Structure formats: C-alpha cells, structure tokens
C-alpha cells in the first residue's frame, strides 16, 4: 500500500490541507536562505578571510543590522504562521471527538493505488483517497484482494454511512484484538469456564457470542451472521464464528490482526449442547439461545428487555440462528437509541454490515473478476435478472419469459426488439451496450432471452449481450465449489445497475440486492398461469424483506 505523507511527518499533521502542508514544507526555506545569505555577507566582511574588503567593513556592518532585523521579523512571522497552521489543522482533525473514547485512525490519510478498468478492457492506475472503514493498513492486501478492489466492480453505495457507525466499528476491532482467540483475555475467560469456577463471571472484561454454523443455504447463513454481528456490536461482545465446512474458503477475515473463527481446539461439543445448556441455565458463565423460526416461545423471549438484562453478566452466549433476525433487534428497547445513531436510515443496516463483513476470498474473487472482465466490464449498463422459478411445463415457462420481458421493456430496463423489419447497421440510432446477467438453475430462460436478442435487432439499436455463468446444477457439484459459485453469483448480481427478480423470497437474491444497495423490480405473482399489469413493481427497500421481524410476545 502506498502512503501520501513522508514517514517523518507526524501522524497528526498528515491530514493538513494542501495550503497548510505547503507552508509547513516551504516555510523554512526563506529563513534558511536569508540566514545563509547573512552568513555569507558576514564572512565577506571578516578581515581575516577577505583582505579585499577590509576598507568596506564598516559599511558592511552598517548594512548587516537592518538585514538581521529583517531576518528576525520574517522568521517570527513565519513561525507564527506555522503555529497557526498546526493549530488549525489539529482543530480539524480532532473536532467532535466521541464522548466516551477517542479511537486513533489514519483512514482518511491513506492512499491506495487501485486498478481502474477502462471500457476497452485495458488497465489504468488511479490513486484514491480512502475514508472507508473497509480498508485499514494492518491488513495484508495480497491475502484478500477483494477488500481493496471491490470499488472497481461494484457501484458506490447510494447511501451515506454514518460517522458513528465507522467509530463503533473501529471500537469493535479494538475489542476483538484484545479479546479475540488466543489472547490473554480469551485464555483467562476460557480457563475459568473449563474449571467450572462460577465466581466473578466476567473475569477479563471480555464477553463472547458464538454463532453456530447451520451449514444451511449460503444466503441464509450470511443473513444470520450479519444479524449476530450487529447483536455483538450492540452488546459489546466479541463475535466468534463456528468454522463449519466452507466458511474459511468463502470469506476473508473481516477484522485486522485477529480472527473471527472459533478455534478448533475450543471444547464446543463437550461443553455446549442444547440439552445440557438448557438444563444448566443457572450457570452464570454460559447461556444458550435458539433464534430460529421454529423455536419455542421461551427462546423467542430473547428479544425482550428482561432477557437482555439477564445476559449482561454472562461471558459466553451460544447463539443458534438460522434466520435474519436483524430487524427484530430494532424492537428491543435498550437497543433503539443506539441503532438510530448507527443507522439513521433503518433499511441500510444489512447493506453496510454486509459490505463490512463479507469479502470474497481470493479464490472466489478470481471467479468474480474473471467473469466480470470477460463479459460485463465493457457494457454501458449491467442488468441482473434472477429467475427462481423452474421450467414446469411449456405454457408456464413461456408465461414467465413473457412476464420478464414485459416488465423489462415497460420500465425501460430491457430494450424492445424489432421483429418486423431489420435495420441495417448503418442506421442504428443508439450504440449503447447492455449486458444482461442471468442467474437461474434452469438454462431454458437464459437460452430464450439470449436467442431473442440474437435473432432480432433492438428498436433503438442497442448492443445486447446475454450471459449466464454456469449451466450446471449446483446440487450436482461438490459442496465446497457449489458454495463458491453461489457466492460469486450473489456478488455479480450485486454489481448490477438494475435488478429484476421473479421472487423477493429468495435468500440468495436478498443478499445480492442488500449488498449492492439495489431496490429490485419484483414480478407480480401470476394468476391462473397468466400475468397481468402491472407485470412488476419496485421494491420499497434495499433490505431483505422476506423474513419479517420475529414475533416475540414481550411485554410493552
């Protein structure tokens, strides 16, 4: 990584404006030159070093007095300017510090050399000032390229992240470094648990929430994990993730200089299982909560204020979560004020957290970038289409195709085709190119849309290309590669300019539009196999909506 300030410049001065930096660097030069000139004149007036000027020594000495006075005046003036510059810059850097703590950061002063894609597929280098919480200097760039290159492929967020969220994430990173796996605090807390010593539960000032990996559908796991992280953030706990079968192959470590994975040596099976934890609920060292849609009423009380108060002194919380429970946290009374400060726009919670947490590993990033560069990079617009319906009968299949095309053309997402006459290439009106990226387990939809734009010109002459990453059924591929391809498709969909989906109930597409900050166009459900206007409607939010807040029955 490159840096924009010399190593000799103090950290507190690296955020100076261009004007102030110029004074700091160039300010001493006039003083130095004048002093040098004065010294030279003084030497010239010395009778021991210059015999030719002995007779003029009195005149030289007379002239030296105003020169020295000028030097002192100019030096004093420049010193005042330098002090004023430093004071002003420090006031800018340190203005409005958080009330409870100040976290030192040089994120705004870092410069990253990024690779920018041209339309011709070439590469150019562009230096970008980074003020984003996703990139910090303690990360090894080569170990996770996606963390540094995501902005080259994904649209900039349409929302502004709150400075308070940035601050809290930095505080969390400090906490995770202090309490993470194999630290002194972690070992002390774990030893206390193993020994069965129930006194002074929170012995190290560190508390943990362990997210159990359900090994379910990837989209569901990502939604659940983002929810668990927000809970950890709100309760000042350290999130530890059960490794599972493929988590380390899919996601980079999100926190610098530490790991979020629960160590394999952790005695999870011997110490923690649902039956024993529920039987020994009186143990102040550990608690178990089951937050899934089919959980019992007792476990749903997790979202009640009384339950959260009881958990405050418990160092270890085991959380089994198979659902997107993030929206339910907004209904917990102790969290409401903090959540409002973190996310002034509630719908952005998953959007910002997913961009912070989920960075594809280099293997998955290779799948994403190679496909993007080969098929999507040169297009003026990228249109993502997710088709979650199967090819059940010729009539149903054709109705689905017709509805997708009607939605796309009605809302100017897809260009209309000219089936009556064929315009010569010299008479095209619009040379804009559009790349259509289709994610579907059924190849027939891709083939129909591709053939439509291959066999017929568009009315306005747009250049259309239609792509689908794989014709293979993921269920027939090894589990590890299946998850990698699914994660690559989610990410590619999130890079779309517009998104059309056949159903808003797909967890995969919910992660995609949440990650991309997109409000998808959702097809209306057909009646008796036929769709009627409106063929599709725009989603009201970028937030995953299919899983509403869990009903918890708390007292008002």
Coordinates of C-alpha atoms in Angstrom, one line a residue:
X1 CA 0.0 0.0 0.0
X2 CA 1.2 3.5 -0.8
X3 CA 1.0 6.4 1.6
X4 CA 0.7 10.1 0.8
X5 CA 2.8 11.5 3.6
X6 CA 6.5 11.1 4.4
X7 CA 7.4 9.0 7.3
X8 CA 9.0 11.9 9.1
X9 CA 5.7 13.9 9.2
X10 CA 3.9 13.3 12.5
X11 CA 0.6 11.5 12.2
X12 CA -1.4 14.4 13.5
X13 CA -0.2 16.5 10.6
X14 CA -0.9 14.1 7.8
X15 CA -4.5 15.5 7.4
X16 CA -3.4 19.1 6.7
X17 CA -4.9 20.8 3.8
X18 CA -2.7 21.4 0.7
X19 CA -2.3 25.1 1.7
X20 CA -1.1 24.3 5.2
X21 CA 1.2 21.5 4.1
X22 CA 2.8 23.9 1.7
X23 CA 3.5 26.3 4.5
X24 CA 5.0 23.6 6.6
X25 CA 7.3 22.3 3.9
X26 CA 8.3 25.5 2.2
X27 CA 8.0 27.9 5.1
X28 CA 11.5 27.4 6.5
X29 CA 13.3 27.9 3.1
X30 CA 13.2 31.7 3.0
X31 CA 14.6 31.9 6.6
X32 CA 17.2 29.4 5.7
X33 CA 18.2 31.3 2.5
X34 CA 18.3 34.7 4.2
X35 CA 20.4 33.3 7.1
X36 CA 22.7 31.7 4.6
X37 CA 23.0 35.0 2.8
X38 CA 23.6 36.8 6.0
X39 CA 26.3 34.3 6.9
X40 CA 27.9 34.8 3.5
X41 CA 27.8 38.6 3.9
X42 CA 29.3 38.2 7.4
X43 CA 32.1 36.1 6.1
X44 CA 32.7 38.6 3.4
X45 CA 33.1 41.4 6.0
X46 CA 35.6 39.4 8.1
X47 CA 39.1 41.0 7.7
X48 CA 40.8 37.6 8.4
X49 CA 39.1 35.9 5.4
X50 CA 38.8 38.7 2.8
X51 CA 41.5 41.3 2.6
X52 CA 39.9 43.0 -0.4
X53 CA 37.0 44.2 1.7
X54 CA 38.8 45.5 4.8
X55 CA 38.2 49.1 4.0
X56 CA 34.5 48.5 3.5
X57 CA 33.9 46.6 6.7
X58 CA 32.3 49.5 8.5
X59 CA 29.8 49.9 5.7
X60 CA 29.1 46.2 5.6
X61 CA 28.5 46.1 9.3
X62 CA 26.1 49.0 9.0
X63 CA 24.2 47.2 6.3
X64 CA 24.1 44.0 8.3
X65 CA 22.0 45.5 11.1
X66 CA 18.8 46.0 9.0
X67 CA 19.3 42.7 7.3
X68 CA 19.4 40.8 10.6
X69 CA 16.4 42.7 11.8
X70 CA 14.5 41.7 8.6
X71 CA 15.5 38.1 9.1
X72 CA 14.2 38.1 12.6
X73 CA 11.0 39.7 11.6
X74 CA 10.4 37.3 8.7
X75 CA 11.3 34.3 10.9
X76 CA 8.9 35.5 13.6
X77 CA 6.2 35.9 11.0
X78 CA 6.7 32.5 9.5
X79 CA 6.9 30.9 12.9
X80 CA 3.5 32.5 13.8
X81 CA 2.0 31.2 10.5
X82 CA 3.4 27.7 11.1
X83 CA 1.9 27.6 14.7
X84 CA -1.4 28.9 13.4
X85 CA -1.4 26.3 10.6
X86 CA -0.7 23.5 13.0
X87 CA -3.4 24.6 15.5
X88 CA -6.0 25.0 12.7
X89 CA -5.2 21.5 11.4
X90 CA -5.3 19.9 14.8
X91 CA -8.7 21.5 15.4
X92 CA -9.9 20.0 12.1
X93 CA -8.5 16.5 12.8
X94 CA -9.8 16.4 16.4
X95 CA -13.1 18.2 16.1
X96 CA -16.2 16.5 17.6
X97 CA -14.4 13.5 19.2
X98 CA -16.7 10.8 20.6
X99 CA -17.7 11.4 24.2
X100 CA -16.6 8.2 25.7
X101 CA -13.4 7.4 23.9
X102 CA -11.2 8.5 21.0
X103 CA -10.0 6.0 18.5
X104 CA -7.0 6.9 16.5
X105 CA -7.3 6.3 12.8
X106 CA -5.5 7.4 9.7
X107 CA -8.1 6.0 7.3
X108 CA -8.6 9.4 5.8
X109 CA -4.9 9.9 5.0
X110 CA -4.3 6.6 3.4
X111 CA -3.8 6.4 -0.4
X112 CA -4.4 3.2 -2.2
X113 CA -3.1 2.5 -5.7
X114 CA -6.1 1.0 -7.4
X115 CA -6.6 -0.6 -10.8
X116 CA -9.3 1.1 -12.8
X117 CA -11.0 -0.8 -15.7
X118 CA -11.3 1.1 -19.0
X119 CA -14.2 0.4 -21.4
X120 CA -11.6 -1.1 -23.8
X121 CA -10.7 -3.7 -21.2
X122 CA -7.3 -2.1 -20.5
X123 CA -6.0 -1.0 -17.2
X124 CA -5.1 2.3 -15.7
X125 CA -3.8 3.3 -12.3
X126 CA -5.7 5.7 -10.2
X127 CA -4.9 6.9 -6.7
X128 CA -7.9 7.2 -4.5
X129 CA -8.2 8.7 -1.1
X130 CA -9.8 6.2 1.3
X131 CA -12.1 7.2 4.0
X132 CA -13.8 3.8 4.2
X133 CA -14.0 1.5 7.2
X134 CA -13.4 -1.5 4.9
X135 CA -9.6 -0.9 4.4
X136 CA -7.1 -0.4 7.2
X137 CA -3.3 -0.5 6.9
X138 CA -2.9 -3.6 9.1
X139 CA -4.5 -5.9 6.5
X140 CA -2.3 -7.8 4.1
X141 CA -3.6 -6.8 0.7
X142 CA -2.4 -9.9 -1.1
X143 CA -4.3 -12.1 1.4
X144 CA -7.7 -10.6 0.4
X145 CA -7.7 -8.7 -2.9
X146 CA -11.4 -8.1 -2.8
X147 CA -11.2 -5.8 0.2
X148 CA -9.1 -3.4 -1.9
X149 CA -10.6 -3.9 -5.4
X150 CA -14.3 -4.1 -4.7
X151 CA -14.9 -0.5 -5.7
X152 CA -13.7 -1.3 -9.2
X153 CA -16.5 -3.7 -9.8
X154 CA -19.3 -2.7 -7.5
X155 CA -21.3 0.5 -7.6
X156 CA -20.7 3.1 -5.0
X157 CA -23.2 2.9 -2.2
X158 CA -26.2 5.2 -2.8
X159 CA -26.3 5.8 1.0
X160 CA -24.1 7.7 3.3
X161 CA -22.6 5.8 6.1
X162 CA -22.9 7.5 9.5
X163 CA -19.7 8.6 11.1
X164 CA -20.9 7.0 14.3
X165 CA -21.1 3.6 12.7
X166 CA -17.5 4.0 11.5
X167 CA -16.4 4.9 15.0
X168 CA -18.2 1.9 16.6
X169 CA -16.7 -0.5 14.1
X170 CA -13.3 0.8 15.0
X171 CA -14.0 0.3 18.7
X172 CA -15.2 -3.2 18.0
X173 CA -12.0 -4.0 16.1
X174 CA -10.0 -2.8 19.2
X175 CA -12.2 -5.1 21.4
X176 CA -11.7 -8.1 19.1
X177 CA -8.0 -7.6 19.0
X178 CA -7.9 -7.5 22.8
X179 CA -10.3 -10.4 23.4
X180 CA -10.0 -12.5 20.3
X181 CA -8.8 -16.1 20.1
X182 CA -5.6 -17.0 21.9
X183 CA -5.2 -13.6 23.6
X184 CA -4.5 -13.4 27.3
X185 CA -8.1 -12.3 28.0
X186 CA -9.6 -15.1 25.9
X187 CA -7.4 -17.7 27.6
X188 CA -8.3 -16.4 31.0
X189 CA -12.0 -16.5 30.3
X190 CA -11.9 -19.9 28.8
X191 CA -9.9 -21.4 31.7
X192 CA -12.5 -20.0 34.0
X193 CA -15.2 -21.8 32.1
X194 CA -13.3 -25.1 31.9
X195 CA -12.6 -25.1 35.6
X196 CA -16.3 -24.6 36.4
X197 CA -15.5 -21.6 38.6
X198 CA -18.7 -19.6 38.6
X199 CA -17.4 -16.7 40.6
X200 CA -16.7 -13.3 39.0
X201 CA -18.2 -14.4 35.7
X202 CA -16.7 -11.6 33.6
X203 CA -13.2 -12.0 34.8
X204 CA -11.3 -10.4 31.8
X205 CA -13.7 -7.7 30.7
X206 CA -14.4 -9.8 27.6
X207 CA -17.8 -11.3 26.7
X208 CA -18.5 -13.5 23.7
X209 CA -21.3 -14.6 21.4
X210 CA -20.6 -17.8 19.5
X211 CA -22.5 -18.1 16.2
X212 CA -23.3 -21.7 15.4
X213 CA -22.9 -22.6 11.8
X214 CA -26.1 -24.2 10.5
X215 CA -24.4 -25.3 7.2
X216 CA -27.6 -24.3 5.5
X217 CA -28.1 -22.3 2.4
X218 CA -25.4 -19.7 1.9
X219 CA -27.8 -16.8 1.7
X220 CA -29.4 -17.7 5.0
X221 CA -26.1 -18.1 6.7
X222 CA -25.0 -14.6 5.6
X223 CA -28.2 -13.0 6.7
X224 CA -28.0 -14.8 10.1
X225 CA -24.3 -14.0 10.6
X226 CA -24.8 -10.3 9.8
X227 CA -27.6 -10.3 12.4
X228 CA -25.3 -11.9 15.0
X229 CA -22.6 -9.4 14.4
X230 CA -25.0 -6.5 14.9
X231 CA -26.1 -8.1 18.2
X232 CA -22.4 -8.4 19.2
X233 CA -21.8 -4.7 18.3
X234 CA -24.8 -3.6 20.4
X235 CA -23.9 -5.7 23.5
X236 CA -20.1 -5.1 23.3
X237 CA -19.5 -8.8 22.8
X238 CA -16.8 -10.5 20.6
X239 CA -18.3 -12.5 17.8
X240 CA -16.8 -15.9 17.2
X241 CA -17.9 -17.9 14.2
X242 CA -18.1 -21.7 14.2
X243 CA -15.9 -22.7 11.3
X244 CA -18.2 -25.1 9.5
X245 CA -17.4 -26.8 6.2
X246 CA -16.5 -23.9 4.0
X247 CA -16.6 -20.6 5.8
X248 CA -12.9 -20.0 5.6
X249 CA -13.0 -20.8 1.8
X250 CA -15.7 -18.2 1.2
X251 CA -14.9 -15.2 3.3
X252 CA -11.8 -13.2 4.3
X253 CA -11.2 -12.3 7.9
X254 CA -13.1 -9.1 8.4
X255 CA -11.2 -7.8 11.4
X256 CA -7.5 -6.7 11.3
X257 CA -4.8 -8.6 13.2
X258 CA -7.1 -11.2 14.6
X259 CA -9.6 -14.0 13.6
X260 CA -13.3 -14.3 14.0
X261 CA -13.3 -18.1 13.7
X262 CA -13.8 -20.1 16.9
X263 CA -10.6 -22.1 17.4
X264 CA -10.9 -25.8 16.5
X265 CA -9.5 -26.6 20.0
X266 CA -12.5 -24.9 21.6
X267 CA -14.4 -27.6 23.5
X268 CA -17.7 -26.8 21.8
X269 CA -19.1 -30.4 21.7
X270 CA -18.1 -31.3 25.2
X271 CA -19.2 -28.1 26.9
X272 CA -22.0 -26.9 24.8
X273 CA -25.0 -28.7 23.5
X274 CA -28.6 -27.7 23.5
X275 CA -29.8 -30.2 26.1
X276 CA -27.1 -29.6 28.7
X277 CA -27.2 -25.8 28.3
X278 CA -30.9 -25.7 28.8
X279 CA -30.7 -28.0 31.9
X280 CA -27.9 -25.9 33.4
X281 CA -29.4 -22.5 32.7
X282 CA -28.4 -21.3 36.2
X283 CA -24.7 -21.3 35.2
X284 CA -23.6 -17.6 35.1
X285 CA -20.8 -18.3 32.8
X286 CA -22.7 -19.5 29.8
X287 CA -26.2 -19.2 28.1
X288 CA -27.8 -20.7 25.1
X289 CA -30.3 -19.1 22.8
X290 CA -32.1 -20.7 19.8
X291 CA -33.2 -18.0 17.4
X292 CA -34.9 -19.7 14.5
X293 CA -38.4 -19.6 13.1
X294 CA -39.5 -22.8 14.6
X295 CA -38.0 -22.1 18.1
X296 CA -40.2 -22.2 21.1
X297 CA -41.9 -19.3 22.9
X298 CA -39.3 -19.3 25.6
X299 CA -36.4 -18.8 23.2
X300 CA -38.3 -16.0 21.4
X301 CA -38.1 -14.1 24.6
X302 CA -34.5 -13.4 23.6
X303 CA -35.7 -10.1 22.2
X304 CA -37.3 -8.9 25.4
X305 CA -35.6 -6.4 27.6
X306 CA -35.7 -8.6 30.7
X307 CA -33.9 -11.3 28.8
X308 CA -31.1 -9.0 27.7
X309 CA -30.7 -7.7 31.2
X310 CA -30.1 -11.2 32.4
X311 CA -27.5 -11.9 29.7
X312 CA -25.4 -8.8 30.6
X313 CA -23.2 -10.6 33.1
X314 CA -22.9 -13.8 31.1
X315 CA -19.5 -14.1 29.4
X316 CA -20.4 -16.9 26.9
X317 CA -23.6 -16.7 24.8
X318 CA -24.1 -19.6 22.4
X319 CA -26.4 -18.4 19.6
X320 CA -28.0 -20.8 17.2
X321 CA -29.6 -18.7 14.5
X322 CA -30.9 -19.8 11.1
X323 CA -32.9 -16.7 10.2
X324 CA -32.5 -13.0 9.5
X325 CA -33.3 -11.6 13.0
X326 CA -31.6 -8.2 12.5
X327 CA -35.0 -6.3 12.1
X328 CA -36.1 -7.7 15.4
X329 CA -33.2 -6.0 17.2
X330 CA -34.8 -2.7 16.3
X331 CA -37.7 -3.6 18.6
X332 CA -35.6 -4.2 21.6
X333 CA -35.9 -1.2 23.9
X334 CA -32.3 -1.0 25.1
X335 CA -31.0 -1.0 21.6
X336 CA -33.3 1.5 19.9
X337 CA -31.4 4.7 20.6
X338 CA -28.0 3.2 19.6
X339 CA -29.5 1.7 16.4
X340 CA -30.9 5.1 15.4
X341 CA -27.4 6.6 15.7
X342 CA -25.8 3.7 13.8
X343 CA -28.3 3.6 11.0
X344 CA -30.4 6.8 10.6
X345 CA -31.9 5.0 7.7
X346 CA -33.0 1.7 9.1
X347 CA -33.0 -0.1 5.7
X348 CA -29.3 0.4 5.4
X349 CA -28.3 -1.8 8.3
X350 CA -27.7 -5.1 6.4
X351 CA -26.3 -3.1 3.4
X352 CA -23.4 -1.5 5.4
X353 CA -22.8 -4.5 7.6
X354 CA -22.6 -6.9 4.7
X355 CA -20.1 -4.7 2.9
X356 CA -18.0 -4.6 6.1
X357 CA -18.1 -8.3 6.9
X358 CA -18.3 -10.2 3.6
X359 CA -15.2 -10.0 1.4
X360 CA -14.7 -12.9 -1.0
X361 CA -11.5 -15.0 -0.6
X362 CA -9.0 -14.8 -3.4
X363 CA -10.3 -18.0 -5.0
X364 CA -13.9 -16.7 -5.1
X365 CA -12.7 -13.2 -6.2
X366 CA -11.0 -14.8 -9.1
X367 CA -14.3 -16.4 -10.2
X368 CA -15.9 -13.0 -9.9
X369 CA -13.3 -10.8 -11.6
X370 CA -12.6 -13.2 -14.5
X371 CA -16.3 -13.4 -15.4
X372 CA -16.8 -9.7 -14.9
X373 CA -13.9 -8.7 -17.1
X374 CA -14.8 -11.2 -19.8
X375 CA -18.5 -10.5 -20.2
X376 CA -19.6 -7.4 -18.2
X377 CA -16.9 -4.8 -18.0
X378 CA -17.3 -3.2 -21.4
X379 CA -21.1 -2.7 -21.1
X380 CA -22.6 0.8 -20.5
X381 CA -25.2 -0.8 -18.3
X382 CA -25.4 -4.2 -16.5
X383 CA -28.8 -5.7 -15.9
X384 CA -29.1 -8.5 -13.4
X385 CA -32.0 -11.0 -13.7
X386 CA -32.6 -13.6 -11.0
X387 CA -35.1 -16.3 -12.0
X388 CA -36.1 -18.5 -9.1
X389 CA -38.9 -20.5 -10.9
X390 CA -38.3 -23.8 -12.5
X391 CA -39.3 -24.8 -16.1
X392 CA -42.5 -26.5 -15.1
X393 CA -44.4 -27.1 -18.4
X394 CA -44.1 -25.3 -21.7
X395 CA -47.0 -22.9 -21.0
X396 CA -45.8 -21.9 -17.6
X397 CA -42.3 -21.4 -18.9
X398 CA -43.4 -19.2 -21.8
X399 CA -45.6 -17.1 -19.5
X400 CA -42.6 -16.5 -17.2
X401 CA -40.5 -15.4 -20.1
X402 CA -43.2 -13.1 -21.4
X403 CA -43.6 -11.5 -18.0
X404 CA -39.9 -10.9 -17.5
X405 CA -39.6 -9.3 -20.9
X406 CA -42.8 -7.2 -20.4
X407 CA -41.5 -6.0 -17.1
X408 CA -38.1 -5.1 -18.6
X409 CA -39.4 -3.3 -21.6
X410 CA -42.2 -1.5 -19.8
X411 CA -39.8 0.1 -17.4
X412 CA -37.0 0.7 -19.9
X413 CA -34.8 -1.9 -18.2
X414 CA -34.6 -4.1 -21.4
X415 CA -34.7 -2.8 -24.9
X416 CA -37.6 -3.7 -27.3
X417 CA -36.8 -5.8 -30.3
X418 CA -37.9 -5.2 -33.9
X419 CA -39.4 -8.4 -35.3
X420 CA -41.0 -6.8 -38.3
X421 CA -38.1 -5.1 -40.1
X422 CA -34.3 -5.4 -39.8
X423 CA -32.5 -2.1 -39.6
X424 CA -29.1 -2.0 -41.4
X425 CA -26.2 -1.5 -39.1
X426 CA -25.5 1.9 -40.6
X427 CA -28.9 3.2 -39.5
X428 CA -28.9 2.3 -35.8
X429 CA -29.9 5.1 -33.5
X430 CA -28.3 4.1 -30.3
X431 CA -24.9 2.3 -29.8
X432 CA -25.2 1.9 -26.1
X433 CA -24.3 -1.6 -24.9
X434 CA -26.1 -3.5 -22.3
X435 CA -25.0 -6.8 -20.6
X436 CA -27.8 -9.0 -19.2
X437 CA -26.6 -11.3 -16.4
X438 CA -29.0 -14.2 -15.7
X439 CA -28.8 -16.2 -12.5
X440 CA -31.1 -19.3 -12.8
X441 CA -30.8 -23.0 -12.2
X442 CA -32.8 -23.6 -15.4
X443 CA -30.9 -23.0 -18.6
X444 CA -34.0 -22.6 -20.7
X445 CA -34.7 -19.0 -19.5
X446 CA -31.2 -17.9 -20.5
X447 CA -31.4 -19.5 -23.9
X448 CA -34.8 -17.9 -24.7
X449 CA -33.7 -14.4 -23.8
X450 CA -30.3 -14.8 -25.5
X451 CA -31.9 -16.1 -28.7
X452 CA -34.4 -13.2 -28.7
X453 CA -31.7 -10.6 -28.8
X454 CA -29.5 -12.6 -31.1
X455 CA -32.2 -13.2 -33.8
X456 CA -33.8 -9.8 -33.7
X457 CA -32.4 -6.2 -33.7
X458 CA -33.4 -3.8 -31.0
X459 CA -35.6 -0.9 -32.0
X460 CA -33.1 1.7 -30.9
X461 CA -30.0 -0.2 -31.9
X462 CA -28.6 -1.1 -28.5
X463 CA -26.0 -3.8 -28.4
X464 CA -27.2 -6.6 -26.1
X465 CA -25.2 -9.5 -24.7
X466 CA -26.8 -12.1 -22.5
X467 CA -24.8 -14.2 -20.1
X468 CA -25.2 -17.0 -17.5
X469 CA -22.2 -18.2 -15.5
X470 CA -22.9 -21.9 -15.5
X471 CA -25.4 -24.4 -16.9
X472 CA -24.6 -26.9 -14.2
X473 CA -26.9 -27.7 -11.4
X474 CA -25.1 -26.7 -8.2
X475 CA -26.6 -29.6 -6.4
X476 CA -24.5 -32.0 -8.5
X477 CA -21.2 -30.2 -7.8
X478 CA -19.0 -30.7 -4.7
X479 CA -20.4 -28.8 -1.7
X480 CA -17.3 -26.6 -1.5
X481 CA -17.4 -25.5 -5.1
X482 CA -21.2 -25.1 -5.0
X483 CA -20.9 -22.5 -2.3
X484 CA -18.1 -20.7 -4.1
X485 CA -20.1 -20.4 -7.3
X486 CA -23.2 -19.3 -5.3
X487 CA -21.2 -16.6 -3.6
X488 CA -19.7 -15.5 -6.9
X489 CA -23.2 -15.2 -8.4
X490 CA -24.5 -13.3 -5.4
X491 CA -21.6 -10.8 -5.8
X492 CA -22.0 -10.5 -9.6
X493 CA -25.8 -9.7 -9.1
X494 CA -24.9 -7.1 -6.6
X495 CA -22.7 -5.4 -9.2
X496 CA -25.7 -4.8 -11.5
X497 CA -27.0 -1.3 -12.3
X498 CA -30.6 -2.6 -12.1
X499 CA -32.0 -5.9 -10.9
X500 CA -35.1 -7.9 -11.9
X501 CA -36.2 -10.8 -9.8
X502 CA -39.0 -13.3 -10.2
X503 CA -39.5 -13.6 -6.5
X504 CA -38.4 -11.5 -3.5
X505 CA -38.4 -14.6 -1.3
X506 CA -35.0 -15.9 -2.5
X507 CA -32.4 -15.6 0.2
X508 CA -29.7 -15.5 -2.5
X509 CA -31.2 -12.5 -4.2
X510 CA -32.0 -10.8 -0.9
X511 CA -28.3 -10.8 0.0
X512 CA -27.4 -9.6 -3.6
X513 CA -29.7 -6.5 -3.5
X514 CA -28.8 -5.8 0.1
X515 CA -25.1 -6.0 -0.7
X516 CA -25.5 -3.8 -3.8
X517 CA -27.8 -1.3 -2.3
X518 CA -30.4 -2.0 -5.0
X519 CA -34.2 -1.9 -5.0
X520 CA -35.1 -4.7 -7.3
X521 CA -38.0 -4.9 -9.7
X522 CA -40.1 -7.9 -8.4
X523 CA -42.5 -9.8 -10.8
X524 CA -46.1 -9.9 -9.6
X525 CA -47.5 -13.4 -9.0
X526 CA -49.3 -14.7 -12.0
X527 CA -53.0 -15.7 -11.6
X528 CA -54.0 -19.0 -13.2
X529 CA -50.7 -19.0 -15.0
X530 CA -51.2 -15.6 -16.6
X531 CA -49.6 -12.3 -15.6
X532 CA -51.4 -9.0 -15.8
X533 CA -50.4 -5.4 -15.4
X534 CA -48.5 -4.3 -13.5
X535 CA -46.1 -7.0 -14.5
X536 CA -43.7 -6.0 -11.8
X537 CA -43.3 -3.4 -9.0
X538 CA -40.3 -1.8 -7.5
X539 CA -39.3 -3.0 -4.0
X540 CA -39.7 -0.3 -1.3
X541 CA -36.5 -1.1 0.4
X542 CA -33.0 -2.5 -0.2
X543 CA -33.3 -4.5 3.0
X544 CA -34.0 -8.2 2.9
X545 CA -37.8 -8.2 3.4
X546 CA -39.0 -11.8 3.1
X547 CA -38.2 -12.6 6.8
X548 CA -40.1 -10.1 8.8
X549 CA -39.4 -9.3 12.5
X550 CA -39.9 -12.4 14.6
X551 CA -42.9 -12.2 16.9
X552 CA -41.6 -12.4 20.4
X553 CA -44.6 -11.5 22.7
X554 CA -42.6 -9.2 25.0
X555 CA -44.4 -7.0 27.5
X556 CA -44.9 -3.5 26.3

